[in-house]
GROMACS .gro file of C-alpha atoms in nm:
model
  401
    1MET     CA    1   0.672   0.940  -2.010
    2ALA     CA    2   0.305   0.858  -2.014
    3ARG     CA    3   0.159   0.680  -2.312
    4THR     CA    4  -0.165   0.517  -2.419
    5GLY     CA    5  -0.300   0.252  -2.648
    6ASN     CA    6  -0.122  -0.085  -2.623
    7ARG     CA    7  -0.308  -0.372  -2.785
    8ARG     CA    8  -0.291  -0.747  -2.739
    9GLY     CA    9  -0.455  -0.980  -2.989
   10GLY     CA   10  -0.632  -0.685  -3.156
   11GLN     CA   11  -0.792  -0.573  -2.831
   12ARG     CA   12  -0.665  -0.271  -2.643
   13VAL     CA   13  -0.560  -0.380  -2.295
   14GLU     CA   14  -0.327  -0.114  -2.162
   15ILE     CA   15  -0.497   0.224  -2.156
   16TYR     CA   16  -0.235   0.444  -1.998
   17ARG     CA   17   0.116   0.416  -1.856
   18GLU     CA   18   0.364   0.621  -1.659
   19GLU     CA   19   0.678   0.422  -1.717
   20HIS     CA   20   0.925   0.598  -1.490
   21SER     CA   21   0.808   0.795  -1.188
   22VAL     CA   22   0.475   0.938  -1.084
   23ILE     CA   23   0.663   1.107  -0.798
   24ALA     CA   24   0.903   1.291  -1.026
   25ARG     CA   25   0.630   1.379  -1.274
   26TYR     CA   26   0.408   1.551  -1.017
   27ALA     CA   27   0.676   1.665  -0.773
   28ASP     CA   28   0.556   2.026  -0.798
   29ARG     CA   29   0.221   1.917  -0.649
   30LEU     CA   30   0.379   1.795  -0.325
   31ILE     CA   31   0.366   2.012  -0.014
   32ASP     CA   32   0.679   2.059   0.202
   33ILE     CA   33   0.886   1.805   0.004
   34PRO     CA   34   1.158   1.997  -0.187
   35ARG     CA   35   1.205   1.867  -0.539
   36GLN     CA   36   1.586   1.853  -0.512
   37TYR     CA   37   1.563   1.584  -0.244
   38LEU     CA   38   1.313   1.379  -0.443
   39CYS     CA   39   1.566   1.373  -0.726
   40LEU     CA   40   1.800   1.193  -0.485
   41THR     CA   41   1.548   0.925  -0.388
   42THR     CA   42   1.321   0.851  -0.682
   43LEU     CA   43   1.385   0.515  -0.849
   44ARG     CA   44   1.088   0.374  -1.041
   45GLU     CA   45   0.742   0.460  -0.910
   46GLY     CA   46   0.544   0.382  -1.221
   47ALA     CA   47   0.179   0.298  -1.278
   48ARG     CA   48  -0.051   0.188  -1.558
   49ILE     CA   49  -0.418   0.137  -1.632
   50VAL     CA   50  -0.535  -0.181  -1.802
   51ALA     CA   51  -0.880  -0.285  -1.917
   52LEU     CA   52  -1.052  -0.606  -1.807
   53PRO     CA   53  -1.346  -0.773  -1.979
   54ASP     CA   54  -1.681  -0.634  -1.871
   55TYR     CA   55  -1.836  -0.805  -1.571
   56ARG     CA   56  -2.217  -0.832  -1.581
   57GLY     CA   57  -2.239  -0.518  -1.791
   58VAL     CA   58  -1.994  -0.313  -1.582
   59ARG     CA   59  -1.677  -0.191  -1.749
   60ILE     CA   60  -1.376  -0.257  -1.528
   61ASP     CA   61  -1.035  -0.095  -1.552
   62VAL     CA   62  -0.747  -0.165  -1.317
   63LEU     CA   63  -0.506   0.096  -1.185
   64ASP     CA   64  -0.197  -0.123  -1.155
   65LEU     CA   65   0.029   0.030  -0.890
   66SER     CA   66   0.243  -0.284  -0.857
   67THR     CA   67   0.394  -0.396  -1.187
   68LEU     CA   68   0.595  -0.082  -1.266
   69SER     CA   69   0.715  -0.007  -0.913
   70THR     CA   70   1.064  -0.083  -0.783
   71THR     CA   71   0.956  -0.325  -0.508
   72GLY     CA   72   0.625  -0.426  -0.668
   73THR     CA   73   0.397  -0.215  -0.450
   74PHE     CA   74   0.248   0.134  -0.440
   75LYS     CA   75   0.430   0.188  -0.111
   76ASP     CA   76   0.731   0.290  -0.321
   77TRP     CA   77   0.557   0.625  -0.377
   78VAL     CA   78   0.536   0.689  -0.004
   79ALA     CA   79   0.887   0.556   0.064
   80ALA     CA   80   1.044   0.786  -0.195
   81ILE     CA   81   0.877   1.089  -0.036
   82ALA     CA   82   0.948   0.981   0.323
   83VAL     CA   83   1.319   0.922   0.255
   84ALA     CA   84   1.343   1.253   0.067
   85GLY     CA   85   1.200   1.423   0.375
   86ALA     CA   86   1.453   1.247   0.597
   87ILE     CA   87   1.737   1.370   0.374
   88ALA     CA   88   1.598   1.723   0.385
   89ARG     CA   89   1.594   1.711   0.767
   90GLN     CA   90   1.943   1.553   0.776
   91GLN     CA   91   1.813   1.241   0.947
   92ARG     CA   92   2.059   0.958   0.894
   93VAL     CA   93   1.876   0.692   1.099
   94VAL     CA   94   1.503   0.613   1.089
   95LEU     CA   95   1.255   0.364   1.233
   96ALA     CA   96   0.955   0.213   1.057
   97GLN     CA   97   0.675  -0.035   1.124
   98SER     CA   98   0.512  -0.245   0.855
   99SER     CA   99   0.297  -0.543   0.761
  100GLY     CA  100   0.528  -0.608   0.465
  101ASN     CA  101   0.505  -0.368   0.172
  102THR     CA  102   0.601  -0.047   0.351
  103GLY     CA  103   0.896  -0.224   0.513
  104ASN     CA  104   1.023  -0.354   0.180
  105ALA     CA  105   0.991  -0.010   0.022
  106ILE     CA  106   1.154   0.178   0.311
  107ALA     CA  107   1.442  -0.072   0.310
  108ARG     CA  108   1.506  -0.020  -0.062
  109TYR     CA  109   1.480   0.358  -0.066
  110ALA     CA  110   1.657   0.424   0.264
  111SER     CA  111   1.948   0.198   0.180
  112ASN     CA  112   1.980   0.356  -0.164
  113ALA     CA  113   2.002   0.699   0.004
  114GLY     CA  114   2.256   0.585   0.265
  115ILE     CA  115   2.012   0.609   0.556
  116ARG     CA  116   2.017   0.346   0.830
  117CYS     CA  117   1.678   0.197   0.910
  118VAL     CA  118   1.531  -0.050   1.157
  119ILE     CA  119   1.196  -0.190   1.048
  120LEU     CA  120   0.952  -0.370   1.278
  121TYR     CA  121   0.688  -0.618   1.169
  122PRO     CA  122   0.453  -0.875   1.330
  123PRO     CA  123   0.503  -1.252   1.279
  124PRO     CA  124   0.213  -1.299   1.031
  125SER     CA  125   0.386  -1.057   0.794
  126ARG     CA  126   0.712  -1.250   0.775
  127ARG     CA  127   0.621  -1.408   0.442
  128ARG     CA  128   0.584  -1.062   0.288
  129ILE     CA  129   0.942  -0.951   0.362
  130LEU     CA  130   1.179  -0.981   0.065
  131PRO     CA  131   1.512  -1.131   0.179
  132GLY     CA  132   1.714  -0.939  -0.079
  133LEU     CA  133   1.587  -0.610   0.056
  134ALA     CA  134   1.635  -0.716   0.419
  135ARG     CA  135   2.004  -0.779   0.344
  136LEU     CA  136   2.072  -0.435   0.196
  137PRO     CA  137   2.340  -0.222   0.364
  138GLY     CA  138   2.205  -0.023   0.656
  139VAL     CA  139   1.884  -0.228   0.689
  140GLU     CA  140   1.767  -0.437   0.983
  141PHE     CA  141   1.428  -0.604   1.025
  142ILE     CA  142   1.309  -0.704   1.372
  143GLU     CA  143   1.014  -0.936   1.422
  144ILE     CA  144   0.803  -0.838   1.724
  145ASP     CA  145   0.572  -1.094   1.876
  146ALA     CA  146   0.290  -0.854   1.953
  147PRO     CA  147  -0.036  -0.730   1.799
  148GLU     CA  148  -0.034  -0.431   1.568
  149GLU     CA  149  -0.172  -0.182   1.819
  150GLN     CA  150   0.096  -0.267   2.073
  151ILE     CA  151   0.373  -0.250   1.811
  152LYS     CA  152   0.266   0.100   1.714
  153ARG     CA  153   0.256   0.209   2.077
  154VAL     CA  154   0.597   0.074   2.174
  155LEU     CA  155   0.749   0.205   1.852
  156ALA     CA  156   0.635   0.556   1.944
  157ASP     CA  157   0.793   0.515   2.289
  158CYS     CA  158   1.113   0.380   2.139
  159SER     CA  159   1.131   0.669   1.893
  160ARG     CA  160   1.103   0.920   2.178
  161GLN     CA  161   1.356   0.746   2.400
  162LEU     CA  162   1.620   0.705   2.129
  163GLU     CA  163   1.534   1.034   1.954
  164ILE     CA  164   1.509   0.856   1.620
  165PRO     CA  165   1.227   0.962   1.384
  166THR     CA  166   0.967   0.718   1.256
  167ILE     CA  167   0.876   0.718   0.888
  168PRO     CA  168   0.658   0.751   0.693
  169SER     CA  169   0.468   1.034   0.858
  170LEU     CA  170   0.096   1.074   0.805
  171HIS     CA  171   0.176   1.377   0.590
  172CYS     CA  172   0.395   1.164   0.362
  173GLN     CA  173   0.121   0.900   0.338
  174TYR     CA  174  -0.132   1.151   0.218
  175GLU     CA  175   0.106   1.341  -0.010
  176GLY     CA  176   0.226   1.025  -0.180
  177ASN     CA  177  -0.121   0.888  -0.236
  178LYS     CA  178  -0.279   1.212  -0.355
  179LEU     CA  179  -0.064   1.198  -0.669
  180ARG     CA  180  -0.287   0.915  -0.786
  181ALA     CA  181  -0.555   1.178  -0.851
  182TYR     CA  182  -0.326   1.380  -1.076
  183LEU     CA  183  -0.225   1.069  -1.268
  184LEU     CA  184  -0.587   0.963  -1.319
  185HIS     CA  185  -0.686   1.315  -1.420
  186ASP     CA  186  -0.427   1.310  -1.697
  187ALA     CA  187  -0.513   0.951  -1.790
  188ALA     CA  188  -0.881   1.038  -1.829
  189ALA     CA  189  -0.798   1.335  -2.049
  190ALA     CA  190  -0.565   1.129  -2.269
  191SER     CA  191  -0.780   0.816  -2.298
  192GLY     CA  192  -1.132   0.956  -2.283
  193ARG     CA  193  -1.215   0.722  -1.995
  194ARG     CA  194  -1.419   0.818  -1.692
  195TRP     CA  195  -1.480   0.617  -1.378
  196ASP     CA  196  -1.796   0.614  -1.169
  197TRP     CA  197  -1.635   0.409  -0.890
  198HIS     CA  198  -1.293   0.403  -0.721
  199VAL     CA  199  -1.254   0.064  -0.551
  200GLN     CA  200  -0.980  -0.031  -0.305
  201ALA     CA  201  -0.921  -0.283  -0.028
  202LEU     CA  202  -0.876  -0.112   0.309
  203SER     CA  203  -0.637  -0.141   0.598
  204SER     CA  204  -0.555   0.203   0.736
  205ALA     CA  205  -0.704   0.362   0.420
  206TYR     CA  206  -0.426   0.617   0.372
  207GLY     CA  207  -0.435   0.539  -0.001
  208PRO     CA  208  -0.794   0.642  -0.076
  209LEU     CA  209  -0.786   0.923   0.184
  210GLY     CA  210  -0.484   1.067   0.005
  211PHE     CA  211  -0.643   1.013  -0.336
  212TYR     CA  212  -0.955   1.210  -0.250
  213ARG     CA  213  -0.738   1.489  -0.112
  214GLY     CA  214  -0.582   1.502  -0.455
  215VAL     CA  215  -0.925   1.507  -0.618
  216SER     CA  216  -1.019   1.802  -0.396
  217GLU     CA  217  -0.699   1.986  -0.489
  218ILE     CA  218  -0.765   1.939  -0.860
  219GLN     CA  219  -1.123   2.062  -0.824
  220HIS     CA  220  -1.001   2.364  -0.626
  221ARG     CA  221  -0.754   2.448  -0.903
  222ASN     CA  222  -1.020   2.403  -1.169
  223PRO     CA  223  -1.374   2.464  -1.036
  224SER     CA  224  -1.526   2.342  -1.364
  225ILE     CA  225  -1.421   1.988  -1.268
  226THR     CA  226  -1.697   1.863  -1.041
  227ALA     CA  227  -1.721   1.489  -1.106
  228THR     CA  228  -1.603   1.278  -0.812
  229PRO     CA  229  -1.589   0.898  -0.842
  230ARG     CA  230  -1.785   0.711  -0.580
  231PHE     CA  231  -1.563   0.537  -0.330
  232LEU     CA  232  -1.607   0.168  -0.253
  233GLY     CA  233  -1.385   0.033   0.025
  234ILE     CA  234  -1.349  -0.342   0.070
  235GLN     CA  235  -1.257  -0.506   0.400
  236GLN     CA  236  -1.197  -0.871   0.476
  237GLU     CA  237  -1.422  -1.053   0.720
  238ALA     CA  238  -1.169  -1.089   1.003
  239VAL     CA  239  -1.053  -0.726   1.001
  240SER     CA  240  -1.330  -0.481   0.916
  241PRO     CA  241  -1.330  -0.187   1.162
  242TYR     CA  242  -1.443   0.067   0.900
  243VAL     CA  243  -1.738  -0.153   0.805
  244SER     CA  244  -1.829  -0.200   1.170
  245ALA     CA  245  -1.814   0.172   1.247
  246LEU     CA  246  -1.988   0.298   0.934
  247THR     CA  247  -2.253   0.031   0.887
  248GLY     CA  248  -2.290  -0.129   1.229
  249THR     CA  249  -2.186  -0.472   1.100
  250PRO     CA  250  -1.974  -0.634   1.375
  251THR     CA  251  -1.628  -0.765   1.296
  252GLN     CA  252  -1.615  -1.145   1.295
  253THR     CA  253  -1.328  -1.187   1.539
  254ASN     CA  254  -1.334  -1.565   1.502
  255ALA     CA  255  -1.305  -1.556   1.122
  256PRO     CA  256  -0.961  -1.655   0.986
  257MET     CA  257  -0.752  -1.368   0.851
  258ILE     CA  258  -0.686  -1.437   0.484
  259GLU     CA  259  -0.470  -1.135   0.399
  260PRO     CA  260  -0.224  -1.015   0.669
  261THR     CA  261  -0.144  -0.688   0.490
  262LEU     CA  262  -0.505  -0.581   0.550
  263PHE     CA  263  -0.464  -0.617   0.923
  264ARG     CA  264  -0.539  -0.287   1.096
  265LYS     CA  265  -0.798  -0.376   1.358
  266THR     CA  266  -0.818  -0.048   1.549
  267LEU     CA  267  -0.867   0.299   1.407
  268THR     CA  268  -0.821   0.647   1.545
  269PRO     CA  269  -1.119   0.882   1.572
  270ALA     CA  270  -0.947   1.104   1.315
  271LEU     CA  271  -0.932   0.823   1.059
  272MET     CA  272  -1.294   0.730   1.125
  273ASN     CA  273  -1.408   1.089   1.075
  274GLN     CA  274  -1.209   1.120   0.753
  275MET     CA  275  -1.360   0.798   0.619
  276ARG     CA  276  -1.712   0.916   0.701
  277HIS     CA  277  -1.643   1.245   0.527
  278MET     CA  278  -1.492   1.074   0.222
  279CYS     CA  279  -1.789   0.839   0.185
  280ALA     CA  280  -2.035   1.125   0.232
  281THR     CA  281  -1.872   1.361  -0.019
  282SER     CA  282  -1.822   1.090  -0.282
  283ASN     CA  283  -2.156   0.917  -0.219
  284GLY     CA  284  -1.952   0.608  -0.143
  285THR     CA  285  -1.952   0.326   0.108
  286VAL     CA  286  -1.748   0.045   0.260
  287ARG     CA  287  -1.838  -0.323   0.236
  288LEU     CA  288  -1.737  -0.645   0.404
  289LEU     CA  289  -1.629  -0.932   0.179
  290THR     CA  290  -1.681  -1.261   0.359
  291ASN     CA  291  -1.414  -1.528   0.341
  292THR     CA  292  -1.658  -1.756   0.159
  293SER     CA  293  -1.732  -1.493  -0.106
  294TYR     CA  294  -1.368  -1.401  -0.151
  295LEU     CA  295  -1.248  -1.759  -0.189
  296ALA     CA  296  -1.525  -1.829  -0.439
  297LEU     CA  297  -1.399  -1.539  -0.653
  298GLU     CA  298  -1.023  -1.568  -0.602
  299GLN     CA  299  -0.932  -1.788  -0.898
  300HIS     CA  300  -1.161  -1.592  -1.128
  301THR     CA  301  -0.999  -1.263  -1.028
  302ILE     CA  302  -0.650  -1.410  -1.078
  303HIS     CA  303  -0.754  -1.522  -1.426
  304MET     CA  304  -0.902  -1.180  -1.509
  305LEU     CA  305  -0.582  -1.004  -1.405
  306ASN     CA  306  -0.352  -1.252  -1.576
  307THR     CA  307  -0.548  -1.210  -1.898
  308ALA     CA  308  -0.485  -0.836  -1.880
  309GLY     CA  309  -0.112  -0.887  -1.827
  310ILE     CA  310  -0.099  -0.848  -1.449
  311ALA     CA  311   0.096  -1.142  -1.309
  312ILE     CA  312   0.016  -1.254  -0.956
  313THR     CA  313   0.319  -1.358  -0.753
  314LEU     CA  314   0.270  -1.703  -0.601
  315ASP     CA  315   0.453  -1.866  -0.313
  316SER     CA  316   0.598  -2.215  -0.333
  317ASP     CA  317   0.265  -2.358  -0.218
  318GLY     CA  318   0.088  -2.197  -0.514
  319GLN     CA  319  -0.093  -1.941  -0.299
  320PRO     CA  320  -0.084  -1.567  -0.382
  321ARG     CA  321   0.189  -1.395  -0.184
  322GLU     CA  322  -0.038  -1.098  -0.131
  323ARG     CA  323  -0.412  -1.062  -0.182
  324ALA     CA  324  -0.476  -0.689  -0.130
  325GLY     CA  325  -0.520  -0.626  -0.502
  326LEU     CA  326  -0.726  -0.941  -0.542
  327TYR     CA  327  -0.955  -0.823  -0.263
  328SER     CA  328  -1.022  -0.500  -0.453
  329LEU     CA  329  -1.130  -0.683  -0.768
  330ALA     CA  330  -1.319  -0.959  -0.586
  331GLY     CA  331  -1.496  -0.697  -0.375
  332ALA     CA  332  -1.600  -0.507  -0.688
  333CYS     CA  333  -1.732  -0.825  -0.850
  334ASP     CA  334  -1.926  -0.906  -0.533
  335ALA     CA  335  -2.070  -0.553  -0.528
  336ILE     CA  336  -2.177  -0.596  -0.891
  337ASP     CA  337  -2.332  -0.936  -0.813
  338HIS     CA  338  -2.538  -0.770  -0.537
  339GLY     CA  339  -2.649  -0.477  -0.752
  340LEU     CA  340  -2.453  -0.202  -0.577
  341ILE     CA  341  -2.263  -0.124  -0.897
  342PRO     CA  342  -2.523  -0.138  -1.175
  343PRO     CA  343  -2.474  -0.233  -1.541
  344GLY     CA  344  -2.347   0.058  -1.748
  345ASP     CA  345  -2.127   0.197  -1.472
  346GLN     CA  346  -1.750   0.210  -1.503
  347ALA     CA  347  -1.534   0.098  -1.212
  348LEU     CA  348  -1.165   0.157  -1.150
  349ILE     CA  349  -1.007  -0.113  -0.935
  350VAL     CA  350  -0.696  -0.009  -0.744
  351TYR     CA  351  -0.444  -0.291  -0.758
  352THR     CA  352  -0.203  -0.193  -0.481
  353GLY     CA  353   0.020  -0.500  -0.459
  354GLY     CA  354   0.060  -0.864  -0.544
  355SER     CA  355   0.296  -0.857  -0.843
  356GLY     CA  356   0.622  -0.812  -0.657
  357PRO     CA  357   0.935  -1.014  -0.730
  358SER     CA  358   0.930  -1.383  -0.647
  359ALA     CA  359   1.160  -1.459  -0.355
  360PRO     CA  360   1.242  -1.737  -0.108
  361LEU     CA  361   1.092  -1.731   0.238
  362PHE     CA  362   1.244  -1.468   0.465
  363TYR     CA  363   1.404  -1.588   0.788
  364PRO     CA  364   1.462  -1.303   1.032
  365ARG     CA  365   1.782  -1.275   1.228
  366PHE     CA  366   1.606  -1.137   1.531
  367ARG     CA  367   1.279  -1.158   1.717
  368THR     CA  368   1.188  -0.977   2.035
  369GLN     CA  369   0.904  -0.904   2.271
  370ALA     CA  370   0.746  -0.559   2.275
  371SER     CA  371   0.885  -0.489   2.622
  372ALA     CA  372   1.243  -0.521   2.493
  373LEU     CA  373   1.201  -0.317   2.177
  374THR     CA  374   1.419  -0.018   2.272
  375SER     CA  375   1.709  -0.244   2.363
  376ALA     CA  376   1.658  -0.444   2.046
  377VAL     CA  377   1.668  -0.136   1.826
  378SER     CA  378   1.975  -0.001   2.006
  379HIS     CA  379   2.147  -0.333   1.954
  380ALA     CA  380   2.055  -0.347   1.586
  381LEU     CA  381   2.204  -0.002   1.535
  382THR     CA  382   2.539  -0.112   1.676
  383THR     CA  383   2.591  -0.338   1.376
  384THR     CA  384   2.804  -0.233   1.082
  385SER     CA  385   2.612  -0.125   0.771
  386GLY     CA  386   2.306  -0.303   0.903
  387GLN     CA  387   2.478  -0.642   0.905
  388ALA     CA  388   2.462  -0.819   1.240
  389LEU     CA  389   2.802  -0.861   1.404
  390LEU     CA  390   2.699  -1.044   1.720
  391THR     CA  391   2.892  -1.233   1.977
  392GLU     CA  392   2.739  -1.514   2.177
  393GLY     CA  393   2.768  -1.306   2.492
  394HIS     CA  394   2.584  -0.997   2.364
  395ARG     CA  395   2.226  -1.080   2.281
  396PRO     CA  396   2.036  -0.905   2.559
  397CYS     CA  397   1.707  -0.857   2.379
  398CYS     CA  398   1.693  -1.037   2.045
  399THR     CA  399   1.649  -1.405   1.985
  400PRO     CA  400   1.836  -1.529   1.676
  401ILE     CA  401   1.631  -1.743   1.440
   0.00000   0.00000   0.00000
């Protein structure tokens, strides 16, 4: 159930909360995902909105999509829908590719539903994989030593050759993320808040693209609702294809990558056109946040979030395990510093991940090259309940760690 009005130290911090499941609450808004299958997959896909102190005269709220989710990331919304779709189509084995969060979520939801899954990820994302989820029955992670674009290409080939579907589909991505619009619509009505800006760090950008689809649906249902928050997308210096395409600012290929979950370097023409349309219709834009600017703001953003009750998961070296949510807030602060968001405006920062469970470093059982992927997946699927039962003489494609 949604509720409003928590206070801490006499100051209201939490504005709105969906404790249990955004997916179950708005299931009737989903297209081509029968509700009876969602009832079999939904776990906890919660969300909340918390208020931060004003920053240079701008009121900042945070849409926390991490703290109340099962695996600590908004990808649980997409995973619940994708696995429900697999059940509806009687698919008992699925493939997936991830930079961390999607893989963790698919592992949890697929295993819970009794669906076998093989999940691929690149080496830089190893530190994002949660060992407890990788050990669930029916789950196998395979580390592929290849760039993202090549992993996606060979995964598509593998899916065709083995006749195993890949999840989540683009449809599931958009359907899961559009529910954010319905949640915020109800939150605004209950709390009296309004937001001039919707700020999110970008990789593929399925999250904001889905959100604005939801905004469009709500406006179509109720033509009297015309207000659309301006979109502000934030990209890190090393991986900024949207910024390059929309503003002409070249990607700094020699800049270190700070956040591996924001790693999509190449974009399809369809995604580019959708981003242009979204920025045009919302009067929004995308911005690059340099490494220098981000690092100068990182500790301040961690403090701001901690003060509001959003705990940042740290690794053993004291570094944030994930910085996607931090990039959203740091990017908003940088935009305020540069006058893009003026005093008096109200910004909603989308905190997509970074408060997941603390866990030891994940050590994969298998690594492979892209050229051996089909054999690697076939081999992984010969194991019992996703647990590797290998003999020394049968390792044709995977290298044990």
